[in-house]
Amino acid sequence: MEAYPRIGIEELDEDHHRLGEVVARLVDAIKDDDRQLAAGCAEALLVQSADHFAHEQRLMREIGYASFARHRRAHDRFLATASEMLAEVRDRGLSAAFLRWVAQAHEWFGSHVITEDLWLAQAIEKARALPRDGRPAIRT
């Protein structure tokens, strides 16, 4: 079962799947009370999230996505908090703040995928349906 719902853009769905796997490994590390592994997973989540967000932002620029600024702000806020929480787990271990963030990060991704990313997917599909000259294709 996928951690996050599919949005219909294969390359983004693959990214989401990989992010879900990292979150699952992070949760497992916490269950095992493994601070080192949790820190490694938190770092992987930060790096993979940044790569995924850059991927989405390239797609948004390509299609002239109207909600680019709002979507990017959501990414920037997540990355800033993830960076703080990586420092938290490295410095203080599996603290209450870190554990709370892990739960919130999983919820955040789920919510982000079914709102922001789904809207983006619809815009990408619409843009990809247009011929190169930008005029709607005539369907018979």
mmCIF file of N, CA and C in Angstrom:
data_model
loop_
_atom_site.group_PDB
_atom_site.id
_atom_site.type_symbol
_atom_site.label_atom_id
_atom_site.label_comp_id
_atom_site.label_asym_id
_atom_site.label_seq_id
_atom_site.Cartn_x
_atom_site.Cartn_y
_atom_site.Cartn_z
ATOM 1 N N MET A 1 0.844 -1.188 0.000
ATOM 2 C CA MET A 1 0.000 0.000 0.000
ATOM 3 C C MET A 1 0.884 1.244 0.000
ATOM 4 N N GLU A 2 0.487 2.215 -0.774
ATOM 5 C CA GLU A 2 1.234 3.458 -0.877
ATOM 6 C C GLU A 2 1.009 4.317 0.375
ATOM 7 N N ALA A 3 2.065 4.982 0.811
ATOM 8 C CA ALA A 3 1.950 5.885 1.961
ATOM 9 C C ALA A 3 1.104 7.108 1.606
ATOM 10 N N TYR A 4 1.230 7.547 0.356
ATOM 11 C CA TYR A 4 0.519 8.742 -0.087
ATOM 12 C C TYR A 4 -0.242 8.412 -1.364
ATOM 13 N N PRO A 5 -1.401 9.025 -1.556
ATOM 14 C CA PRO A 5 -2.207 8.709 -2.740
ATOM 15 C C PRO A 5 -1.491 9.100 -4.035
ATOM 16 N N ARG A 6 -1.778 8.365 -5.063
ATOM 17 C CA ARG A 6 -1.212 8.665 -6.379
ATOM 18 C C ARG A 6 -1.951 9.867 -6.971
ATOM 19 N N ILE A 7 -1.193 10.690 -7.706
ATOM 20 C CA ILE A 7 -1.792 11.884 -8.302
ATOM 21 C C ILE A 7 -1.881 11.784 -9.819
ATOM 22 N N GLY A 8 -1.313 10.723 -10.387
ATOM 23 C CA GLY A 8 -1.444 10.499 -11.820
ATOM 24 C C GLY A 8 -0.307 11.035 -12.669
ATOM 25 N N ILE A 9 0.704 11.618 -12.047
ATOM 26 C CA ILE A 9 1.910 12.033 -12.772
ATOM 27 C C ILE A 9 2.999 11.066 -12.302
ATOM 28 N N GLU A 10 3.351 10.133 -13.169
ATOM 29 C CA GLU A 10 4.184 8.994 -12.768
ATOM 30 C C GLU A 10 5.460 9.406 -12.056
ATOM 31 N N GLU A 11 6.178 10.388 -12.601
ATOM 32 C CA GLU A 11 7.456 10.761 -11.983
ATOM 33 C C GLU A 11 7.265 11.338 -10.579
ATOM 34 N N LEU A 12 6.174 12.041 -10.354
ATOM 35 C CA LEU A 12 5.903 12.571 -9.019
ATOM 36 C C LEU A 12 5.387 11.467 -8.098
ATOM 37 N N ASP A 13 4.576 10.573 -8.631
ATOM 38 C CA ASP A 13 4.112 9.444 -7.822
ATOM 39 C C ASP A 13 5.295 8.593 -7.353
ATOM 40 N N GLU A 14 6.290 8.417 -8.227
ATOM 41 C CA GLU A 14 7.487 7.660 -7.832
ATOM 42 C C GLU A 14 8.232 8.384 -6.708
ATOM 43 N N ASP A 15 8.374 9.702 -6.836
ATOM 44 C CA ASP A 15 9.006 10.495 -5.771
ATOM 45 C C ASP A 15 8.252 10.316 -4.454
ATOM 46 N N HIS A 16 6.939 10.415 -4.521
ATOM 47 C CA HIS A 16 6.120 10.293 -3.306
ATOM 48 C C HIS A 16 6.287 8.906 -2.681
ATOM 49 N N HIS A 17 6.365 7.886 -3.527
ATOM 50 C CA HIS A 17 6.558 6.523 -3.026
ATOM 51 C C HIS A 17 7.887 6.431 -2.261
ATOM 52 N N ARG A 18 8.944 6.959 -2.858
ATOM 53 C CA ARG A 18 10.256 6.919 -2.202
ATOM 54 C C ARG A 18 10.255 7.715 -0.895
ATOM 55 N N LEU A 19 9.583 8.848 -0.874
ATOM 56 C CA LEU A 19 9.482 9.631 0.360
ATOM 57 C C LEU A 19 8.718 8.851 1.427
ATOM 58 N N GLY A 20 7.660 8.178 1.025
ATOM 59 C CA GLY A 20 6.905 7.353 1.965
ATOM 60 C C GLY A 20 7.753 6.250 2.555
ATOM 61 N N GLU A 21 8.629 5.663 1.738
ATOM 62 C CA GLU A 21 9.535 4.627 2.243
ATOM 63 C C GLU A 21 10.501 5.186 3.286
ATOM 64 N N VAL A 22 11.000 6.391 3.051
ATOM 65 C CA VAL A 22 11.918 7.008 4.015
ATOM 66 C C VAL A 22 11.190 7.295 5.322
ATOM 67 N N VAL A 23 9.983 7.816 5.232
ATOM 68 C CA VAL A 23 9.204 8.093 6.441
ATOM 69 C C VAL A 23 8.954 6.783 7.202
ATOM 70 N N ALA A 24 8.643 5.717 6.494
ATOM 71 C CA ALA A 24 8.408 4.422 7.151
ATOM 72 C C ALA A 24 9.672 3.931 7.854
ATOM 73 N N ARG A 25 10.825 4.081 7.202
ATOM 74 C CA ARG A 25 12.088 3.685 7.842
ATOM 75 C C ARG A 25 12.366 4.547 9.073
ATOM 76 N N LEU A 26 12.027 5.824 8.981
ATOM 77 C CA LEU A 26 12.213 6.728 10.118
ATOM 78 C C LEU A 26 11.341 6.293 11.292
ATOM 79 N N VAL A 27 10.107 5.968 11.028
ATOM 80 C CA VAL A 27 9.203 5.501 12.084
ATOM 81 C C VAL A 27 9.726 4.199 12.689
ATOM 82 N N ASP A 28 10.209 3.306 11.854
ATOM 83 C CA ASP A 28 10.773 2.047 12.365
ATOM 84 C C ASP A 28 11.985 2.308 13.256
ATOM 85 N N ALA A 29 12.834 3.245 12.864
ATOM 86 C CA ALA A 29 14.008 3.576 13.679
ATOM 87 C C ALA A 29 13.580 4.109 15.041
ATOM 88 N N ILE A 30 12.531 4.901 15.040
ATOM 89 C CA ILE A 30 12.017 5.430 16.311
ATOM 90 C C ILE A 30 11.466 4.288 17.168
ATOM 91 N N LYS A 31 10.714 3.395 16.541
ATOM 92 C CA LYS A 31 10.168 2.246 17.284
ATOM 93 C C LYS A 31 11.285 1.413 17.913
ATOM 94 N N ASP A 32 12.419 1.326 17.196
ATOM 95 C CA ASP A 32 13.564 0.559 17.694
ATOM 96 C C ASP A 32 14.450 1.380 18.633
ATOM 97 N N ASP A 33 14.051 2.619 18.895
ATOM 98 C CA ASP A 33 14.808 3.520 19.756
ATOM 99 C C ASP A 33 16.243 3.691 19.263
ATOM 100 N N ASP A 34 16.392 3.799 17.940
ATOM 101 C CA ASP A 34 17.698 3.892 17.295
ATOM 102 C C ASP A 34 17.956 5.333 16.844
ATOM 103 N N ARG A 35 18.598 6.074 17.702
ATOM 104 C CA ARG A 35 18.870 7.495 17.442
ATOM 105 C C ARG A 35 19.697 7.681 16.171
ATOM 106 N N GLN A 36 20.729 6.867 15.989
ATOM 107 C CA GLN A 36 21.613 6.997 14.824
ATOM 108 C C GLN A 36 20.849 6.768 13.524
ATOM 109 N N LEU A 37 20.089 5.688 13.498
ATOM 110 C CA LEU A 37 19.320 5.386 12.295
ATOM 111 C C LEU A 37 18.255 6.454 12.053
ATOM 112 N N ALA A 38 17.623 6.929 13.114
ATOM 113 C CA ALA A 38 16.608 7.982 12.969
ATOM 114 C C ALA A 38 17.234 9.243 12.385
ATOM 115 N N ALA A 39 18.426 9.595 12.854
ATOM 116 C CA ALA A 39 19.106 10.777 12.318
ATOM 117 C C ALA A 39 19.435 10.578 10.840
ATOM 118 N N GLY A 40 19.888 9.382 10.479
ATOM 119 C CA GLY A 40 20.176 9.096 9.075
ATOM 120 C C GLY A 40 18.937 9.168 8.206
ATOM 121 N N CYS A 41 17.844 8.646 8.726
ATOM 122 C CA CYS A 41 16.574 8.704 7.984
ATOM 123 C C CYS A 41 16.065 10.137 7.874
ATOM 124 N N ALA A 42 16.217 10.918 8.934
ATOM 125 C CA ALA A 42 15.796 12.320 8.897
ATOM 126 C C ALA A 42 16.615 13.086 7.860
ATOM 127 N N GLU A 43 17.899 12.781 7.788
ATOM 128 C CA GLU A 43 18.743 13.424 6.778
ATOM 129 C C GLU A 43 18.312 13.004 5.376
ATOM 130 N N ALA A 44 18.050 11.714 5.193
ATOM 131 C CA ALA A 44 17.584 11.228 3.888
ATOM 132 C C ALA A 44 16.255 11.883 3.508
ATOM 133 N N LEU A 45 15.376 12.048 4.479
ATOM 134 C CA LEU A 45 14.089 12.691 4.212
ATOM 135 C C LEU A 45 14.297 14.141 3.777
ATOM 136 N N LEU A 46 15.200 14.835 4.435
ATOM 137 C CA LEU A 46 15.494 16.224 4.072
ATOM 138 C C LEU A 46 16.059 16.299 2.650
ATOM 139 N N VAL A 47 17.039 15.473 2.348
ATOM 140 C CA VAL A 47 17.677 15.493 1.027
ATOM 141 C C VAL A 47 16.684 15.089 -0.067
ATOM 142 N N GLN A 48 15.962 13.991 0.147
ATOM 143 C CA GLN A 48 15.018 13.536 -0.873
ATOM 144 C C GLN A 48 13.858 14.507 -1.049
ATOM 145 N N SER A 49 13.426 15.136 0.049
ATOM 146 C CA SER A 49 12.364 16.146 -0.060
ATOM 147 C C SER A 49 12.847 17.325 -0.890
ATOM 148 N N ALA A 50 14.060 17.784 -0.620
ATOM 149 C CA ALA A 50 14.607 18.922 -1.381
ATOM 150 C C ALA A 50 14.695 18.576 -2.865
ATOM 151 N N ASP A 51 15.148 17.368 -3.182
ATOM 152 C CA ASP A 51 15.221 16.942 -4.588
ATOM 153 C C ASP A 51 13.837 16.880 -5.217
ATOM 154 N N HIS A 52 12.892 16.308 -4.487
ATOM 155 C CA HIS A 52 11.518 16.197 -5.001
ATOM 156 C C HIS A 52 10.904 17.582 -5.210
ATOM 157 N N PHE A 53 11.088 18.454 -4.240
ATOM 158 C CA PHE A 53 10.517 19.797 -4.363
ATOM 159 C C PHE A 53 11.135 20.543 -5.546
ATOM 160 N N ALA A 54 12.441 20.373 -5.760
ATOM 161 C CA ALA A 54 13.095 21.002 -6.916
ATOM 162 C C ALA A 54 12.501 20.448 -8.212
ATOM 163 N N HIS A 55 12.222 19.150 -8.239
ATOM 164 C CA HIS A 55 11.592 18.515 -9.394
ATOM 165 C C HIS A 55 10.221 19.141 -9.669
ATOM 166 N N GLU A 56 9.410 19.233 -8.622
ATOM 167 C CA GLU A 56 8.086 19.845 -8.782
ATOM 168 C C GLU A 56 8.208 21.289 -9.257
ATOM 169 N N GLN A 57 9.142 22.019 -8.696
ATOM 170 C CA GLN A 57 9.282 23.429 -9.052
ATOM 171 C C GLN A 57 9.744 23.601 -10.497
ATOM 172 N N ARG A 58 10.584 22.688 -11.001
ATOM 173 C CA ARG A 58 10.951 22.722 -12.427
ATOM 174 C C ARG A 58 9.702 22.526 -13.287
ATOM 175 N N LEU A 59 8.864 21.558 -12.901
ATOM 176 C CA LEU A 59 7.633 21.319 -13.654
ATOM 177 C C LEU A 59 6.719 22.538 -13.589
ATOM 178 N N MET A 60 6.623 23.154 -12.426
ATOM 179 C CA MET A 60 5.765 24.338 -12.280
ATOM 180 C C MET A 60 6.236 25.464 -13.191
ATOM 181 N N ARG A 61 7.562 25.680 -13.250
ATOM 182 C CA ARG A 61 8.092 26.729 -14.130
ATOM 183 C C ARG A 61 7.814 26.401 -15.591
ATOM 184 N N GLU A 62 7.992 25.134 -15.957
ATOM 185 C CA GLU A 62 7.774 24.716 -17.351
ATOM 186 C C GLU A 62 6.360 25.009 -17.827
ATOM 187 N N ILE A 63 5.389 24.837 -16.949
ATOM 188 C CA ILE A 63 3.994 25.019 -17.376
ATOM 189 C C ILE A 63 3.440 26.391 -17.007
ATOM 190 N N GLY A 64 4.260 27.230 -16.357
ATOM 191 C CA GLY A 64 3.774 28.544 -15.937
ATOM 192 C C GLY A 64 2.687 28.430 -14.879
ATOM 193 N N TYR A 65 2.911 27.569 -13.909
ATOM 194 C CA TYR A 65 1.912 27.256 -12.885
ATOM 195 C C TYR A 65 1.520 28.503 -12.088
ATOM 196 N N ALA A 66 0.243 28.823 -12.063
ATOM 197 C CA ALA A 66 -0.254 30.049 -11.429
ATOM 198 C C ALA A 66 -0.026 30.084 -9.918
ATOM 199 N N SER A 67 -0.014 28.933 -9.273
ATOM 200 C CA SER A 67 0.141 28.884 -7.814
ATOM 201 C C SER A 67 1.560 28.518 -7.388
ATOM 202 N N PHE A 68 2.514 28.808 -8.238
ATOM 203 C CA PHE A 68 3.905 28.469 -7.968
ATOM 204 C C PHE A 68 4.384 29.030 -6.633
ATOM 205 N N ALA A 69 4.160 30.306 -6.389
ATOM 206 C CA ALA A 69 4.690 30.955 -5.176
ATOM 207 C C ALA A 69 4.134 30.300 -3.910
ATOM 208 N N ARG A 70 2.838 30.043 -3.896
ATOM 209 C CA ARG A 70 2.233 29.421 -2.716
ATOM 210 C C ARG A 70 2.790 28.017 -2.487
ATOM 211 N N HIS A 71 2.887 27.244 -3.553
ATOM 212 C CA HIS A 71 3.374 25.877 -3.466
ATOM 213 C C HIS A 71 4.836 25.866 -2.995
ATOM 214 N N ARG A 72 5.628 26.762 -3.547
ATOM 215 C CA ARG A 72 7.038 26.840 -3.147
ATOM 216 C C ARG A 72 7.180 27.244 -1.685
ATOM 217 N N ARG A 73 6.354 28.163 -1.214
ATOM 218 C CA ARG A 73 6.413 28.549 0.207
ATOM 219 C C ARG A 73 6.157 27.347 1.109
ATOM 220 N N ALA A 74 5.217 26.491 0.731
ATOM 221 C CA ALA A 74 4.944 25.280 1.514
ATOM 222 C C ALA A 74 6.186 24.397 1.550
ATOM 223 N N HIS A 75 6.845 24.250 0.410
ATOM 224 C CA HIS A 75 8.083 23.467 0.361
ATOM 225 C C HIS A 75 9.152 24.086 1.258
ATOM 226 N N ASP A 76 9.324 25.389 1.135
ATOM 227 C CA ASP A 76 10.367 26.079 1.908
ATOM 228 C C ASP A 76 10.141 25.940 3.408
ATOM 229 N N ARG A 77 8.892 26.056 3.830
ATOM 230 C CA ARG A 77 8.577 25.895 5.267
ATOM 231 C C ARG A 77 8.895 24.477 5.735
ATOM 232 N N PHE A 78 8.526 23.487 4.941
ATOM 233 C CA PHE A 78 8.810 22.107 5.321
ATOM 234 C C PHE A 78 10.314 21.891 5.441
ATOM 235 N N LEU A 79 11.072 22.341 4.457
ATOM 236 C CA LEU A 79 12.523 22.129 4.468
ATOM 237 C C LEU A 79 13.191 22.841 5.641
ATOM 238 N N ALA A 80 12.727 24.028 5.972
ATOM 239 C CA ALA A 80 13.300 24.755 7.107
ATOM 240 C C ALA A 80 13.068 23.982 8.403
ATOM 241 N N THR A 81 11.860 23.494 8.584
ATOM 242 C CA THR A 81 11.552 22.729 9.797
ATOM 243 C C THR A 81 12.306 21.405 9.800
ATOM 244 N N ALA A 82 12.394 20.732 8.657
ATOM 245 C CA ALA A 82 13.120 19.467 8.576
ATOM 246 C C ALA A 82 14.589 19.664 8.931
ATOM 247 N N SER A 83 15.150 20.758 8.494
ATOM 248 C CA SER A 83 16.547 21.057 8.825
ATOM 249 C C SER A 83 16.720 21.269 10.331
ATOM 250 N N GLU A 84 15.795 21.990 10.931
ATOM 251 C CA GLU A 84 15.831 22.202 12.386
ATOM 252 C C GLU A 84 15.695 20.879 13.129
ATOM 253 N N MET A 85 14.826 20.005 12.649
ATOM 254 C CA MET A 85 14.597 18.736 13.331
ATOM 255 C C MET A 85 15.745 17.754 13.124
ATOM 256 N N LEU A 86 16.454 17.884 12.014
ATOM 257 C CA LEU A 86 17.656 17.072 11.831
ATOM 258 C C LEU A 86 18.696 17.473 12.880
ATOM 259 N N ALA A 87 18.861 18.761 13.071
ATOM 260 C CA ALA A 87 19.779 19.234 14.120
ATOM 261 C C ALA A 87 19.296 18.775 15.495
ATOM 262 N N GLU A 88 18.001 18.796 15.713
ATOM 263 C CA GLU A 88 17.414 18.376 16.992
ATOM 264 C C GLU A 88 17.746 16.910 17.291
ATOM 265 N N VAL A 89 17.526 16.027 16.335
ATOM 266 C CA VAL A 89 17.773 14.609 16.592
ATOM 267 C C VAL A 89 19.259 14.340 16.758
ATOM 268 N N ARG A 90 20.091 15.065 16.040
ATOM 269 C CA ARG A 90 21.537 14.889 16.193
ATOM 270 C C ARG A 90 22.016 15.367 17.566
ATOM 271 N N ASP A 91 21.441 16.482 18.021
ATOM 272 C CA ASP A 91 21.880 17.084 19.295
ATOM 273 C C ASP A 91 21.223 16.454 20.514
ATOM 274 N N ARG A 92 19.925 16.172 20.407
ATOM 275 C CA ARG A 92 19.160 15.755 21.590
ATOM 276 C C ARG A 92 18.568 14.366 21.492
ATOM 277 N N GLY A 93 18.739 13.715 20.361
ATOM 278 C CA GLY A 93 18.195 12.371 20.208
ATOM 279 C C GLY A 93 16.705 12.390 19.909
ATOM 280 N N LEU A 94 16.054 11.342 20.320
ATOM 281 C CA LEU A 94 14.627 11.169 20.032
ATOM 282 C C LEU A 94 13.794 11.967 21.027
ATOM 283 N N SER A 95 13.934 13.273 20.936
ATOM 284 C CA SER A 95 13.233 14.184 21.846
ATOM 285 C C SER A 95 11.748 14.263 21.499
ATOM 286 N N ALA A 96 10.986 14.815 22.417
ATOM 287 C CA ALA A 96 9.549 14.987 22.176
ATOM 288 C C ALA A 96 9.309 15.864 20.950
ATOM 289 N N ALA A 97 10.119 16.909 20.790
ATOM 290 C CA ALA A 97 9.954 17.801 19.635
ATOM 291 C C ALA A 97 10.196 17.049 18.331
ATOM 292 N N PHE A 98 11.222 16.211 18.311
ATOM 293 C CA PHE A 98 11.523 15.445 17.103
ATOM 294 C C PHE A 98 10.413 14.429 16.807
ATOM 295 N N LEU A 99 9.980 13.716 17.826
ATOM 296 C CA LEU A 99 8.920 12.720 17.632
ATOM 297 C C LEU A 99 7.635 13.366 17.128
ATOM 298 N N ARG A 100 7.307 14.522 17.691
ATOM 299 C CA ARG A 100 6.111 15.251 17.259
ATOM 300 C C ARG A 100 6.256 15.652 15.788
ATOM 301 N N TRP A 101 7.460 16.117 15.414
ATOM 302 C CA TRP A 101 7.682 16.524 14.029
ATOM 303 C C TRP A 101 7.546 15.349 13.068
ATOM 304 N N VAL A 102 8.060 14.188 13.429
ATOM 305 C CA VAL A 102 7.950 13.021 12.550
ATOM 306 C C VAL A 102 6.479 12.718 12.264
ATOM 307 N N ALA A 103 5.658 12.737 13.292
ATOM 308 C CA ALA A 103 4.221 12.506 13.098
ATOM 309 C C ALA A 103 3.618 13.599 12.219
ATOM 310 N N GLN A 104 4.008 14.833 12.452
ATOM 311 C CA GLN A 104 3.483 15.948 11.660
ATOM 312 C C GLN A 104 3.983 15.892 10.218
ATOM 313 N N ALA A 105 5.229 15.454 10.021
ATOM 314 C CA ALA A 105 5.783 15.373 8.666
ATOM 315 C C ALA A 105 4.994 14.369 7.834
ATOM 316 N N HIS A 106 4.687 13.222 8.424
ATOM 317 C CA HIS A 106 3.897 12.221 7.706
ATOM 318 C C HIS A 106 2.524 12.801 7.350
ATOM 319 N N GLU A 107 1.891 13.445 8.300
ATOM 320 C CA GLU A 107 0.584 14.078 8.040
ATOM 321 C C GLU A 107 0.722 15.174 6.988
ATOM 322 N N TRP A 108 1.789 15.968 7.083
ATOM 323 C CA TRP A 108 1.998 17.072 6.148
ATOM 324 C C TRP A 108 2.100 16.540 4.730
ATOM 325 N N PHE A 109 2.914 15.497 4.525
ATOM 326 C CA PHE A 109 3.049 14.953 3.179
ATOM 327 C C PHE A 109 1.711 14.458 2.649
ATOM 328 N N GLY A 110 0.961 13.754 3.463
ATOM 329 C CA GLY A 110 -0.339 13.268 3.013
ATOM 330 C C GLY A 110 -1.254 14.400 2.592
ATOM 331 N N SER A 111 -1.313 15.425 3.406
ATOM 332 C CA SER A 111 -2.152 16.583 3.100
ATOM 333 C C SER A 111 -1.639 17.337 1.873
ATOM 334 N N HIS A 112 -0.339 17.517 1.796
ATOM 335 C CA HIS A 112 0.268 18.243 0.679
ATOM 336 C C HIS A 112 0.003 17.517 -0.648
ATOM 337 N N VAL A 113 0.118 16.207 -0.631
ATOM 338 C CA VAL A 113 -0.096 15.429 -1.851
ATOM 339 C C VAL A 113 -1.538 15.554 -2.330
ATOM 340 N N ILE A 114 -2.506 15.476 -1.417
ATOM 341 C CA ILE A 114 -3.907 15.486 -1.865
ATOM 342 C C ILE A 114 -4.452 16.888 -2.101
ATOM 343 N N THR A 115 -3.663 17.904 -1.795
ATOM 344 C CA THR A 115 -4.096 19.265 -2.119
ATOM 345 C C THR A 115 -3.144 19.850 -3.159
ATOM 346 N N GLU A 116 -2.040 20.395 -2.712
ATOM 347 C CA GLU A 116 -1.114 21.101 -3.605
ATOM 348 C C GLU A 116 -0.661 20.242 -4.785
ATOM 349 N N ASP A 117 -0.238 19.015 -4.508
ATOM 350 C CA ASP A 117 0.298 18.194 -5.592
ATOM 351 C C ASP A 117 -0.792 17.708 -6.541
ATOM 352 N N LEU A 118 -1.967 17.466 -6.040
ATOM 353 C CA LEU A 118 -3.066 17.075 -6.918
ATOM 354 C C LEU A 118 -3.447 18.233 -7.846
ATOM 355 N N TRP A 119 -3.480 19.454 -7.303
ATOM 356 C CA TRP A 119 -3.762 20.623 -8.152
ATOM 357 C C TRP A 119 -2.666 20.795 -9.196
ATOM 358 N N LEU A 120 -1.425 20.594 -8.776
ATOM 359 C CA LEU A 120 -0.313 20.677 -9.721
ATOM 360 C C LEU A 120 -0.463 19.603 -10.801
ATOM 361 N N ALA A 121 -0.799 18.394 -10.420
ATOM 362 C CA ALA A 121 -0.967 17.305 -11.386
ATOM 363 C C ALA A 121 -2.035 17.659 -12.428
ATOM 364 N N GLN A 122 -3.123 18.241 -11.979
ATOM 365 C CA GLN A 122 -4.174 18.628 -12.919
ATOM 366 C C GLN A 122 -3.660 19.673 -13.906
ATOM 367 N N ALA A 123 -2.865 20.622 -13.409
ATOM 368 C CA ALA A 123 -2.308 21.655 -14.286
ATOM 369 C C ALA A 123 -1.299 21.051 -15.265
ATOM 370 N N ILE A 124 -0.500 20.113 -14.807
ATOM 371 C CA ILE A 124 0.472 19.449 -15.688
ATOM 372 C C ILE A 124 -0.251 18.668 -16.776
ATOM 373 N N GLU A 125 -1.274 17.916 -16.388
ATOM 374 C CA GLU A 125 -2.035 17.147 -17.374
ATOM 375 C C GLU A 125 -2.668 18.066 -18.414
ATOM 376 N N LYS A 126 -3.197 19.175 -17.952
ATOM 377 C CA LYS A 126 -3.816 20.131 -18.876
ATOM 378 C C LYS A 126 -2.760 20.699 -19.821
ATOM 379 N N ALA A 127 -1.601 21.085 -19.277
ATOM 380 C CA ALA A 127 -0.539 21.647 -20.116
ATOM 381 C C ALA A 127 -0.011 20.612 -21.103
ATOM 382 N N ARG A 128 0.108 19.367 -20.674
ATOM 383 C CA ARG A 128 0.622 18.312 -21.560
ATOM 384 C C ARG A 128 -0.380 17.946 -22.647
ATOM 385 N N ALA A 129 -1.637 18.255 -22.433
ATOM 386 C CA ALA A 129 -2.668 17.957 -23.436
ATOM 387 C C ALA A 129 -2.682 18.986 -24.559
ATOM 388 N N LEU A 130 -2.031 20.129 -24.331
ATOM 389 C CA LEU A 130 -1.992 21.165 -25.356
ATOM 390 C C LEU A 130 -0.907 20.854 -26.376
ATOM 391 N N PRO A 131 -1.181 21.127 -27.648
ATOM 392 C CA PRO A 131 -0.115 20.976 -28.645
ATOM 393 C C PRO A 131 0.963 22.034 -28.401
ATOM 394 N N ARG A 132 2.087 21.887 -29.039
ATOM 395 C CA ARG A 132 3.235 22.783 -28.830
ATOM 396 C C ARG A 132 2.890 24.259 -29.039
ATOM 397 N N ASP A 133 1.957 24.572 -29.941
ATOM 398 C CA ASP A 133 1.638 25.977 -30.201
ATOM 399 C C ASP A 133 0.734 26.590 -29.146
ATOM 400 N N GLY A 134 0.313 25.787 -28.136
ATOM 401 C CA GLY A 134 -0.482 26.316 -27.022
ATOM 402 C C GLY A 134 -1.975 26.335 -27.248
ATOM 403 N N ARG A 135 -2.406 25.974 -28.455
ATOM 404 C CA ARG A 135 -3.841 25.952 -28.730
ATOM 405 C C ARG A 135 -4.397 24.588 -28.374
ATOM 406 N N PRO A 136 -5.621 24.563 -27.855
ATOM 407 C CA PRO A 136 -6.229 23.273 -27.508
ATOM 408 C C PRO A 136 -6.326 22.367 -28.722
ATOM 409 N N ALA A 137 -6.077 21.104 -28.471
ATOM 410 C CA ALA A 137 -6.223 20.111 -29.546
ATOM 411 C C ALA A 137 -7.703 19.932 -29.837
ATOM 412 N N ILE A 138 -8.012 19.777 -31.103
ATOM 413 C CA ILE A 138 -9.397 19.522 -31.493
ATOM 414 C C ILE A 138 -9.618 18.020 -31.425
ATOM 415 N N ARG A 139 -10.567 17.622 -30.640
ATOM 416 C CA ARG A 139 -10.854 16.196 -30.481
ATOM 417 C C ARG A 139 -12.136 15.880 -31.246
ATOM 418 N N THR A 140 -12.088 14.820 -32.004
ATOM 419 C CA THR A 140 -13.286 14.427 -32.759
ATOM 420 C C THR A 140 -13.740 13.070 -32.317
#
